[in-house]
Coordinates of C-alpha atoms and ligand atoms in Angstrom, one line a residue:
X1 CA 82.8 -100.9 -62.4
X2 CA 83.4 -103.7 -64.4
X3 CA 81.4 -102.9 -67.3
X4 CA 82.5 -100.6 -69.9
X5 CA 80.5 -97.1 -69.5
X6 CA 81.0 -95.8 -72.8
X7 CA 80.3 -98.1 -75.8
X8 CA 77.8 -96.7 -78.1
X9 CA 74.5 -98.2 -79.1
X10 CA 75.8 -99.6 -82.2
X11 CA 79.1 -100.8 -80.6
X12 CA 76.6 -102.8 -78.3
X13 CA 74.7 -104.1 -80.6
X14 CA 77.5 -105.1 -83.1
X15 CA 79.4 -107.5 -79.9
X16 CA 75.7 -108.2 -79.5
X17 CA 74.8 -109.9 -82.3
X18 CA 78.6 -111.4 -83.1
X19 CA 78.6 -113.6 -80.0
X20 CA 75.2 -113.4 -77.6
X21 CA 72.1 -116.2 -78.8
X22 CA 69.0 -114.6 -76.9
X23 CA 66.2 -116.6 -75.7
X24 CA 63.3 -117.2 -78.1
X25 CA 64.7 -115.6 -80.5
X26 CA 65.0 -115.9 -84.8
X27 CA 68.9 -115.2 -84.1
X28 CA 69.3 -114.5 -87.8
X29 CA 66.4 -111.4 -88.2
X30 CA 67.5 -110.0 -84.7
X31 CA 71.1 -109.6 -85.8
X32 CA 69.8 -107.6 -88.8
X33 CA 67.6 -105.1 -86.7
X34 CA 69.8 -104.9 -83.4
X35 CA 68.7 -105.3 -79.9
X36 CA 67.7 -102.6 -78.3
X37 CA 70.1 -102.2 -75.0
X38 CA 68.8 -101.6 -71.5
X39 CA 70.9 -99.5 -69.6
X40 CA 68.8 -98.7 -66.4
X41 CA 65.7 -98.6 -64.4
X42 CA 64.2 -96.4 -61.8
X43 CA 60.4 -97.4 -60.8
X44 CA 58.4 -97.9 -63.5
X45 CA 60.9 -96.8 -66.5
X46 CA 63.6 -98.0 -68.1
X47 CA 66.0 -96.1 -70.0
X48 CA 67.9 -97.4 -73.3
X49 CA 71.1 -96.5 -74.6
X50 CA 70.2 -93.9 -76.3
X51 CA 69.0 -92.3 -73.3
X52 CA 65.2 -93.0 -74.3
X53 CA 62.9 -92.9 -71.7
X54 CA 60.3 -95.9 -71.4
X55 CA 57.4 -96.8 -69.1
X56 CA 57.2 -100.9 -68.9
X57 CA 54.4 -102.4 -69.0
X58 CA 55.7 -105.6 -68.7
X59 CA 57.2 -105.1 -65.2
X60 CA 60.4 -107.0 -67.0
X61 CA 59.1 -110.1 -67.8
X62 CA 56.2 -110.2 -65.5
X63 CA 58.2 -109.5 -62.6
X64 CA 59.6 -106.8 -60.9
X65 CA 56.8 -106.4 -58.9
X66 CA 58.4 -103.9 -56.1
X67 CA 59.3 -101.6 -59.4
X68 CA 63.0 -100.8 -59.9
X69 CA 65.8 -99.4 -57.4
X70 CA 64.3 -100.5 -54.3
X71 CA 66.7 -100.1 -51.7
X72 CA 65.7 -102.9 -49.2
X73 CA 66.4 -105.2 -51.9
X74 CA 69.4 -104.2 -52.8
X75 CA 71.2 -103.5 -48.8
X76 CA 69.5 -107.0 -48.6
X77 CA 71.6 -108.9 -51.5
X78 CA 74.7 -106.7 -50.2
X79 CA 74.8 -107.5 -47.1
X80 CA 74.4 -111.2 -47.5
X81 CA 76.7 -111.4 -50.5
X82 CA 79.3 -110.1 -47.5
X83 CA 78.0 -112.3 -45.2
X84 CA 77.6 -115.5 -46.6
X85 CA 77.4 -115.8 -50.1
X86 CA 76.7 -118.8 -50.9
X87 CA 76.3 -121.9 -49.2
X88 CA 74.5 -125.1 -50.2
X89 CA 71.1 -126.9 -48.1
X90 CA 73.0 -130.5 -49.0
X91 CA 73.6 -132.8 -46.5
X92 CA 71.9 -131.6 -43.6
X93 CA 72.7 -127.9 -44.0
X94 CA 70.9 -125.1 -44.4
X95 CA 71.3 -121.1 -44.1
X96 CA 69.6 -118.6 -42.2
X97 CA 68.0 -116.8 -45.1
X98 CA 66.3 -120.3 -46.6
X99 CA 65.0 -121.1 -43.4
X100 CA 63.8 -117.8 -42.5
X101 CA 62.3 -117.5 -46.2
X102 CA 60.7 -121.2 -45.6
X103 CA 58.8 -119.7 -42.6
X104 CA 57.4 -116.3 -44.2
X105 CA 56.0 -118.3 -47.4
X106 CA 54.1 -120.6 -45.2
X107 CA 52.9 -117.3 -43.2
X108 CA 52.0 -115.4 -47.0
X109 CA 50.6 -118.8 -48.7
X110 CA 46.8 -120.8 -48.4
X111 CA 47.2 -122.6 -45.0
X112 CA 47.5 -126.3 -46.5
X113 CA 51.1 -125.1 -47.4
X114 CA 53.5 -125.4 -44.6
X115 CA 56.6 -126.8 -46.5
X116 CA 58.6 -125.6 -50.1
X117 CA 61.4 -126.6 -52.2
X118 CA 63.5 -124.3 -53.4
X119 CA 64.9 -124.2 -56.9
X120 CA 66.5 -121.7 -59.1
X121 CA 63.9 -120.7 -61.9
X122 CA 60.1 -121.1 -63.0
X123 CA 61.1 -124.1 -64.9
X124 CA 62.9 -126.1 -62.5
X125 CA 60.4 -125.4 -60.2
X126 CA 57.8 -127.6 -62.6
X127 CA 60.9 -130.3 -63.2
X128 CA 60.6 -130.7 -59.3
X129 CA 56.9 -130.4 -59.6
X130 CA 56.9 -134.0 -62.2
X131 CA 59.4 -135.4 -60.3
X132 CA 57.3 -134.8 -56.7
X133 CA 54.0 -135.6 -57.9
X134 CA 55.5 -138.9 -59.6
X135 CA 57.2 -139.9 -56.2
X136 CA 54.0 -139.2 -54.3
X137 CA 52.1 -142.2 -56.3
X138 CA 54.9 -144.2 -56.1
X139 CA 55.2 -144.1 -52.9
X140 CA 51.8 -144.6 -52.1
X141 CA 52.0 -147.7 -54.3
X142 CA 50.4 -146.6 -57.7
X143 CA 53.4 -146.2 -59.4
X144 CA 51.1 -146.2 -62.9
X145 CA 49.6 -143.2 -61.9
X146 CA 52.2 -140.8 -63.8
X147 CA 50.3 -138.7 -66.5
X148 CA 50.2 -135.3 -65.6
X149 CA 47.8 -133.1 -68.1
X150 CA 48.3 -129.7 -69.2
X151 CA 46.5 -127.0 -71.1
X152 CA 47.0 -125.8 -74.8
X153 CA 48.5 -122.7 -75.0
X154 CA 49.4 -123.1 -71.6
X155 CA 53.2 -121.8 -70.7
X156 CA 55.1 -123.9 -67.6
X157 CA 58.8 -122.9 -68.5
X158 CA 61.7 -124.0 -71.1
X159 CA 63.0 -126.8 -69.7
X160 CA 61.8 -130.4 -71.1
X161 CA 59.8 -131.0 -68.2
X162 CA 58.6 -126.9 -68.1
X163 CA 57.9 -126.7 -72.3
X164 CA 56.3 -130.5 -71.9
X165 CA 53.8 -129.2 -69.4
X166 CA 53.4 -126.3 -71.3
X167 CA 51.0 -126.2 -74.4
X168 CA 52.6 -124.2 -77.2
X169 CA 52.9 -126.0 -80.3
X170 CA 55.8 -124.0 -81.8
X171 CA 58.0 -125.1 -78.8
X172 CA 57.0 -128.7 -78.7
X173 CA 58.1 -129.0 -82.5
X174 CA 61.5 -128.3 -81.3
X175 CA 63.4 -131.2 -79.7
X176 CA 61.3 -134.1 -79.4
X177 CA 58.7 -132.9 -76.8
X178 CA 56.4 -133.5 -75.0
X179 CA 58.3 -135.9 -72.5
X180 CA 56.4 -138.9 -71.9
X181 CA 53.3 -139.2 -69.7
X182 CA 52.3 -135.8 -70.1
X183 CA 48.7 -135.1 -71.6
X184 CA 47.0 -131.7 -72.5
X185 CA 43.6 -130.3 -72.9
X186 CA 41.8 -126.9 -74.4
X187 CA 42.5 -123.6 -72.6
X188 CA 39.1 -121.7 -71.5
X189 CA 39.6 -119.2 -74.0
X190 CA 35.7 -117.9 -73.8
X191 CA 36.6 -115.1 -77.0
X192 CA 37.9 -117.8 -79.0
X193 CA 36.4 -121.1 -78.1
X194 CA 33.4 -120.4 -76.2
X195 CA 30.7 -120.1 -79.5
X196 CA 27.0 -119.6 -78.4
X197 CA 27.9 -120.3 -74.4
X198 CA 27.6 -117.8 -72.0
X199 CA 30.9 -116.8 -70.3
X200 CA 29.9 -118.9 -67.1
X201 CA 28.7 -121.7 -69.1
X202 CA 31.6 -121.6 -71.0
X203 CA 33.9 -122.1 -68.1
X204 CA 31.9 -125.2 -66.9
X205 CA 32.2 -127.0 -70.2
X206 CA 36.1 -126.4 -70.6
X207 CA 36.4 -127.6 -66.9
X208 CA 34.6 -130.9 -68.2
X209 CA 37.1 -131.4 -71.2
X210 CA 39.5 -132.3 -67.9
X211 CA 37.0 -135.4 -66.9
X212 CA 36.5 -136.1 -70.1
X213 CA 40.7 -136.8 -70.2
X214 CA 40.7 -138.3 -66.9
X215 CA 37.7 -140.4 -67.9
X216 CA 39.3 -141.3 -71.3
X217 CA 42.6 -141.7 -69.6
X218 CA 41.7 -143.9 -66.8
X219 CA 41.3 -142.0 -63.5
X220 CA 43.9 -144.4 -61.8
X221 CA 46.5 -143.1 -64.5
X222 CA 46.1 -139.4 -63.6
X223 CA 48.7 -138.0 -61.2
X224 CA 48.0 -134.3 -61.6
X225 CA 46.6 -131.3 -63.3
X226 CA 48.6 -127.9 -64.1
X227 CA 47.2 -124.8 -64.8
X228 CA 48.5 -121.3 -64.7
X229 CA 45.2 -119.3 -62.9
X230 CA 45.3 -116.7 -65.3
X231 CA 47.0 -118.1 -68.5
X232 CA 49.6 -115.2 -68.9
X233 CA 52.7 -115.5 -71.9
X234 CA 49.7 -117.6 -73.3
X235 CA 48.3 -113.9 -73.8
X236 CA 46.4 -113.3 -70.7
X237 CA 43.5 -115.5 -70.8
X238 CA 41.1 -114.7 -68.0
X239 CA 39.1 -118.1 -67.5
X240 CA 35.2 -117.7 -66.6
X241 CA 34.7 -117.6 -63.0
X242 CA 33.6 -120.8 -62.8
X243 CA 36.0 -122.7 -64.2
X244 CA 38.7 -122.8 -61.5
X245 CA 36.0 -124.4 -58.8
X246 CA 34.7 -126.9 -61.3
X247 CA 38.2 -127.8 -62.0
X248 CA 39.0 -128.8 -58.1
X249 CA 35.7 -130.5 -57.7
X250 CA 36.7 -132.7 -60.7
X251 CA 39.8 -133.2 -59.5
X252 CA 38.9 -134.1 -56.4
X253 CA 36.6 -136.5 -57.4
X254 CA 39.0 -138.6 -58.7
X255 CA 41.9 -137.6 -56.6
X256 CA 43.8 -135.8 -58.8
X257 CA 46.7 -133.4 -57.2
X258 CA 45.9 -130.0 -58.3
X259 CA 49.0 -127.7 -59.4
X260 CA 48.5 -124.1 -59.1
X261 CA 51.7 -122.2 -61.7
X262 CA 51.7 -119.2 -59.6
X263 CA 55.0 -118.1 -61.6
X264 CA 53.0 -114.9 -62.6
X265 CA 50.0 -114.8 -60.8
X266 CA 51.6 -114.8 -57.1
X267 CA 52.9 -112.0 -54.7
X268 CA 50.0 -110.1 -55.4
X269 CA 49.7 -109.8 -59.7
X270 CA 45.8 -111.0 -59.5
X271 CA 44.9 -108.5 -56.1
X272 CA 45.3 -111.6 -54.0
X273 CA 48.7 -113.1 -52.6
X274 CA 47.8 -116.0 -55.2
X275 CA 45.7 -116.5 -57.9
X276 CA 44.3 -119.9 -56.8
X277 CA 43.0 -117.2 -54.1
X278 CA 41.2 -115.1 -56.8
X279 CA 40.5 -118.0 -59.4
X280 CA 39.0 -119.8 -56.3
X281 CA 41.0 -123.6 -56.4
X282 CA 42.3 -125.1 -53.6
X283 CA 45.8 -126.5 -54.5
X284 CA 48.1 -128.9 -53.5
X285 CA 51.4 -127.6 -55.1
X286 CA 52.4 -124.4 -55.9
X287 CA 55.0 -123.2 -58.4
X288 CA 56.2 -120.0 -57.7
X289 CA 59.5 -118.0 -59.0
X290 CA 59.5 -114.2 -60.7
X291 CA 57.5 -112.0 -58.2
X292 CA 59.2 -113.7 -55.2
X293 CA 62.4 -111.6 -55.6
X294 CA 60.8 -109.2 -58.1
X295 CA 63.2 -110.4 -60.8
X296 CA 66.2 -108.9 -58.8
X297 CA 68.2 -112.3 -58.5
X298 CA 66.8 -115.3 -59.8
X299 CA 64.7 -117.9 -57.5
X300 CA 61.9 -120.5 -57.6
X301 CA 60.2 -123.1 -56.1
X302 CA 57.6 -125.1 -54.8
X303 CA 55.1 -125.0 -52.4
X304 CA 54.3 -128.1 -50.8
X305 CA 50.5 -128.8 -49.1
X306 CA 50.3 -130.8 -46.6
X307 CA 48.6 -133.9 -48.7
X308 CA 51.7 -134.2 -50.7
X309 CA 54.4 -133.3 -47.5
X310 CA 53.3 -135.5 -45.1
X311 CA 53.8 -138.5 -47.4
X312 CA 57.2 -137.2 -49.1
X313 CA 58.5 -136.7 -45.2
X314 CA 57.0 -139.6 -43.3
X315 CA 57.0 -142.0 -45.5
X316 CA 59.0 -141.1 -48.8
X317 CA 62.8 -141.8 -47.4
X318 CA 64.9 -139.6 -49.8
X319 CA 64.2 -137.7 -52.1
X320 CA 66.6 -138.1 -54.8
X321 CA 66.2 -134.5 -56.6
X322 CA 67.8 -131.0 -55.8
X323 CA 69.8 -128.1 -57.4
X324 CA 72.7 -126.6 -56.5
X325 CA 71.2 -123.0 -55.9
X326 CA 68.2 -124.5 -54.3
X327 CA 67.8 -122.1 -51.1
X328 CA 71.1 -119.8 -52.3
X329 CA 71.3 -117.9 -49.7
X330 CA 71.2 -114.0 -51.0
X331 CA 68.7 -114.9 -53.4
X332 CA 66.4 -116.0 -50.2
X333 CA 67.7 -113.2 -48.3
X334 CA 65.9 -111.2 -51.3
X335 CA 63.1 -113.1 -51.2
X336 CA 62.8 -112.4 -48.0
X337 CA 63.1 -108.2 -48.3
X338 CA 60.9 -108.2 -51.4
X339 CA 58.3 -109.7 -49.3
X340 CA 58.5 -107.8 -46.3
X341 CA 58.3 -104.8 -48.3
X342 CA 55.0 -106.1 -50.1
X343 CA 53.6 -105.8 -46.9
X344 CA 54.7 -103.0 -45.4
X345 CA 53.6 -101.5 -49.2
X346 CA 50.3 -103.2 -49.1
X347 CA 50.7 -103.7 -52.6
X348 CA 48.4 -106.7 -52.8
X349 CA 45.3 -104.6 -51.2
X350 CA 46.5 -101.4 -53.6
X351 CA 46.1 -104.2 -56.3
X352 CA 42.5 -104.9 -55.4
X353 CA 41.1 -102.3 -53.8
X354 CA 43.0 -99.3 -56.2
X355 CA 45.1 -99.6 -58.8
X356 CA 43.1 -102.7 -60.2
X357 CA 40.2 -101.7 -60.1
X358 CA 41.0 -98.4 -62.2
X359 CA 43.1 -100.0 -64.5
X360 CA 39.9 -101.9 -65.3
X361 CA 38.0 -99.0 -65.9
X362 CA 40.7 -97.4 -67.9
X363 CA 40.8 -101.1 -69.9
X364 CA 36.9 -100.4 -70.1
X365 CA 36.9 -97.3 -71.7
X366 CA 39.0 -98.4 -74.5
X367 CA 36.4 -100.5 -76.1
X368 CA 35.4 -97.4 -77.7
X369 CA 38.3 -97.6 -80.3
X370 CA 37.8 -99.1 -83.6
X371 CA 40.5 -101.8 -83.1
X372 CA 39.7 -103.3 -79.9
X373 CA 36.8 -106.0 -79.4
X374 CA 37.6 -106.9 -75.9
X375 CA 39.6 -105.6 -73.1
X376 CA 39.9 -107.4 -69.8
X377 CA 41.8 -107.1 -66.4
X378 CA 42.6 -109.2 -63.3
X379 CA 44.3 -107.3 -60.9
X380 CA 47.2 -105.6 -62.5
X381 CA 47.6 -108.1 -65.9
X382 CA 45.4 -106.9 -69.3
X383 CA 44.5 -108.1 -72.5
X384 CA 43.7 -105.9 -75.6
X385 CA 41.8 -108.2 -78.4
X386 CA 42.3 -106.6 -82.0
X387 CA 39.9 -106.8 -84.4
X388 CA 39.2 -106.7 -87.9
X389 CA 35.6 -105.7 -87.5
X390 CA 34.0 -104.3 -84.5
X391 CA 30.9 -105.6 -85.9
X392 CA 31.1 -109.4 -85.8
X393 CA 34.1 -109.0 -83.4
X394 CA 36.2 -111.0 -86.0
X395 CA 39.8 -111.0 -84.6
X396 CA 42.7 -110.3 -87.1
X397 CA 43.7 -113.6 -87.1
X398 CA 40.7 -116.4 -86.7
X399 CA 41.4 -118.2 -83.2
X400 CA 41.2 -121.6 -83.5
X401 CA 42.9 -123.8 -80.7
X402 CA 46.7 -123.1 -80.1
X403 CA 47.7 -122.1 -83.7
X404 CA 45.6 -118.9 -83.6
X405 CA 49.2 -118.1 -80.8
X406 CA 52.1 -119.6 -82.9
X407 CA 51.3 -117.8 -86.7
X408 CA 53.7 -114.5 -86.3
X409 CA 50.4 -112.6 -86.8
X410 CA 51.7 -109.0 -87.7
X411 CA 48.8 -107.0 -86.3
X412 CA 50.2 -107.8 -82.9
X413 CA 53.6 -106.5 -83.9
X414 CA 52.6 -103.2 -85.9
X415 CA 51.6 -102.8 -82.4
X416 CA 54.3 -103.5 -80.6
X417 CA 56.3 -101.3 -83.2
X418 CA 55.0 -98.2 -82.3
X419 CA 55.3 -98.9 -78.7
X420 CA 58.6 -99.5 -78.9
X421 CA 59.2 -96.5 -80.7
X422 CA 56.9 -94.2 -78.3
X423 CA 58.7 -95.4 -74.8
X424 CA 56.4 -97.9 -73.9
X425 CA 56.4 -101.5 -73.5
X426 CA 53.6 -103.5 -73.7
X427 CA 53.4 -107.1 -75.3
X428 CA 52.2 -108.8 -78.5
X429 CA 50.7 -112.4 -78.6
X430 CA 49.3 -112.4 -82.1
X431 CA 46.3 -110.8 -81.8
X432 CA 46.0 -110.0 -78.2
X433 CA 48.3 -106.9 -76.9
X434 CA 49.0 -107.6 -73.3
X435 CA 50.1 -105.4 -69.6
X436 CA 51.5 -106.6 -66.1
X437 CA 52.6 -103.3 -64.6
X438 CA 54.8 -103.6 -61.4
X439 CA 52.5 -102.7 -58.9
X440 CA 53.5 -100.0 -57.5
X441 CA 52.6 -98.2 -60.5
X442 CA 50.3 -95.2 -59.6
X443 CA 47.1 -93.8 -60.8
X444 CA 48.6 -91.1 -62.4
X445 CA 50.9 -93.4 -63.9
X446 CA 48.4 -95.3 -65.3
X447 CA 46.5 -92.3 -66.5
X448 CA 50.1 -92.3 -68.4
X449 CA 50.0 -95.7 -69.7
X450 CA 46.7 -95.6 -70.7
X451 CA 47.8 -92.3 -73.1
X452 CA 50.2 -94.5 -74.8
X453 CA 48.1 -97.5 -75.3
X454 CA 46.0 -95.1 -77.3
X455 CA 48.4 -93.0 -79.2
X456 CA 49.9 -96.9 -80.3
X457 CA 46.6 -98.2 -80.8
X458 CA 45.6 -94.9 -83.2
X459 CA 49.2 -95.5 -85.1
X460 CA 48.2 -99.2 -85.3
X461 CA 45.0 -98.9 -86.9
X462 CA 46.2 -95.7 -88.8
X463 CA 48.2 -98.6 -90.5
X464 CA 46.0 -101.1 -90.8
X465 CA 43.5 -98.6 -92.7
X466 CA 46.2 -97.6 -95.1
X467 CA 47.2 -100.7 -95.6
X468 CA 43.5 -102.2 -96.4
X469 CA 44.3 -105.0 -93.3
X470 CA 40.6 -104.2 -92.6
Ligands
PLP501 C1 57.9 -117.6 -66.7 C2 57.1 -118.7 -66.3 C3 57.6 -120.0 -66.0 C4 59.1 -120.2 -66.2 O1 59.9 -119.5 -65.3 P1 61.5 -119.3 -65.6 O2 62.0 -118.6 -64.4 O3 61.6 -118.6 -66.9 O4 62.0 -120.7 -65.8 C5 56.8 -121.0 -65.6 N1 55.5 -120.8 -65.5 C6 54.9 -119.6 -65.7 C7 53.4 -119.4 -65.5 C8 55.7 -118.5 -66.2 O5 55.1 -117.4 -66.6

């Protein structure tokens, strides 16, 4: 072992906070409280360094899919670190894991996708996804067709090309962003946006604000459209069921590539291998990372349909983009075991024929409590809405577009408090407490879950009442 074994929690945190800057974080306030130090995992649960017990919720960060300490992963990443650890796909080379990864994503993915790209994250994944879409035109001679539009509160990755396609206001006010040539629209937020409109009718009208942009934009302007299927670090925003399909009609009406963000919602998260497979669209790039290892080693990419891969390879000449971990062999060879053993699992038909289905009755059951006005599932993610009044549904902080995400709203955090401090770990986005269990998790283990969610929700609005928040 290289690490030390011994430290103590506070030793941790001290070297912690003297020399480590975490990711989206107020560096100054999380010195002050100390990080809380993850020492292991077994399935479902963590365990701190204080030897605390704690179910996640969160499956990581919305992927460890398989659950922790799965063996085949981890003989898989042994035995190719021995073998071949690293080599690159440059220059007319490539590695037996890539290759044989290439061929089982074309097998697991919607049939127009035959080709990918690899990359090493989320966010380079959408870097190549600007780059490829704005070679595509190019090459088919309409070079001024570059502006990709995105959604509000929409969440494509940190990178300038990632946090540009993205829609959160608090990370575009941070070095000079969006990039150029990049537009965005309203999310189809029904709770928040959708006023007198029906849920369905709702989804239709915030599928027209995209032709309304392309319209306003000039249709031979528009390259592409992004969208996550089910918006998740947004907060798990469930679009109406017939958004997705009015979406592809529109942009095939005007020829618009269609980008499915499958970061979150593929290898099985919405009880289909995809969520354009749920959400009902009909892609012609994927961007994929997370689930496809189950956060064991990082790895991303894209998935190329055949619309944009048959230009890019007959007619595109080279293709002046690529990363040095793009295919890395043991993190393909990963890939490739976390995949096999979602099938031989079944955890994508346990997602929709079992476990999803009674998590959404559990969710269901919940609207009983005082705090919640909504609670909705797709497959294995959830949203909790908290409310001030049960009565006119009025949310503890008044939606309203994307700023209704960014204020630190402190309901969400009371929250997340008591979690924390009961062994669970579920996640805040100001008023909307949100879930993506791996799925393996078991009934019984969400009967478990479900007993937490309460006992925090009860501390929450214990607090609130005291408090006078409503
Ligand atoms: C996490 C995420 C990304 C970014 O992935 P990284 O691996 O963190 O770069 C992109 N898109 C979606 C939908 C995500 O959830």
């Amino acid at each position: 072992m290289t690490i030390t074994k011994n430290r103590s929690t506070a030793d941790w945190q001290a070297a912690d906070a003297k020399h480590f800057l975490h990711p989206f974080t107020d560096f100054q306030s999380l010195a002050k409280k100390g990080s809380r130090i993850i020492t292991k995992a077994e399935n479902i649960y963590l365990t701190d360094s204080d030897g605390q017990r704690i179910l996640d919720a969160m499956s990581g960060l919305w992927c460890v899919n398989v659950g922790y300490g799965q063996q085949a992963l981890i003989d898989a990443a042994t035995r190719q670190l021995k073998e071949l650890p690293f080599y690159n796909a440059f220059f007319q080379t490539a590695t037996p894991p890539a290759i044989e990864l290439a061929e089982l994503l074309a097998e697991v993915t919607p049939p127009q996708f035959r080709h990918v790209f690899f990359s090493g994250s989320g966010s380079e994944g959408n870097d190549t996804v600007v780059r490829m879409v704005r070679r595509y035109w190019d090459i088919l001679g309409q070079p001024q067709r570059s502006v990709i539009i995105g959604r509000r509160n929409g969440y494509h990755g940190s990178t300038m090309a990632g946090a540009s396609l993205g829609g959160m206001s608090a990370m575009h006010a941070q070095g000079g962003l969006p990039i150029p040539g990049i537009e965005h629209i309203e999310q189809p937020y029904w709770a928040a946006l959708g006023g007198d409109m029906s849920r369905e009718q709702f989804g239709l009208a915030a599928a027209r604000w995209l032709e309304e942009k392309i319209l306003a934009l000039g249709p031979d302007r528009v390259a592409a459209f992004i969208g996550e299927p089910v918006q998740g670090a947004g907060g798990v925003i469930i679009p109406p069921a017939s958004y997705w399909p009015e979406v592809q009609r529109i942009c095939d009406k005007y020829g618009v590539l269609v980008v499915s963000d499958e970061v979150i919602c593929g290898f099985g998260r919405t009880g289909r291998w995809f969520g354009c497979e749920t959400v009902g669209s009909k892609p012609d790039l994927m961007t994929f990372a997370k689930g496809v290892t189950s956060g064991y080693i990082p790895l991303g990419g894209v998935m190329v349909g055949d619309r944009v891969a048959e230009v890019l390879i007959e007619r595109g000449g080279e293709f002046e983009h690529g990363y040095t971990y793009s295919g890395h062999p043991v993190a393909c060879a990963v890939a490739l075991a976390n995949i096999r053993l979602i099938q031989e699992l079944k955890l994508v038909e346990r997602v929709h024929d079992d476990v999803g289905p009674y998590l959404a009755k559990a969710f269901e059951s919940l609207k009983d409590h005082p705090l919640i006005g909504d609670a909705e599932t797709c497959g294995l993610m959830g949203a909790l809405l908290l409310v001030k009044d049960k009565g006119d549904g009025r949310p503890f902080n008044q939606p309203g577009g994307m700023q209704a995400f960014d204020e630190s709203v402190s309901i969400g955090m009371v929250c997340r408090g008591h979690c924390f401090r009961e062994g669970l770990i579920m996640r805040a986005v100001g008023n909307r407490m949100i879930i993506a269990p791996p799925l393996v998790i078991t009934r019984a283990q969400i009967d478990e879950m479900m007993a937490l969610i309460r006992r925090c929700l009860d501390l929450t609005l214990a607090d609130a009442r005291r408090e006078g928040w409503m």
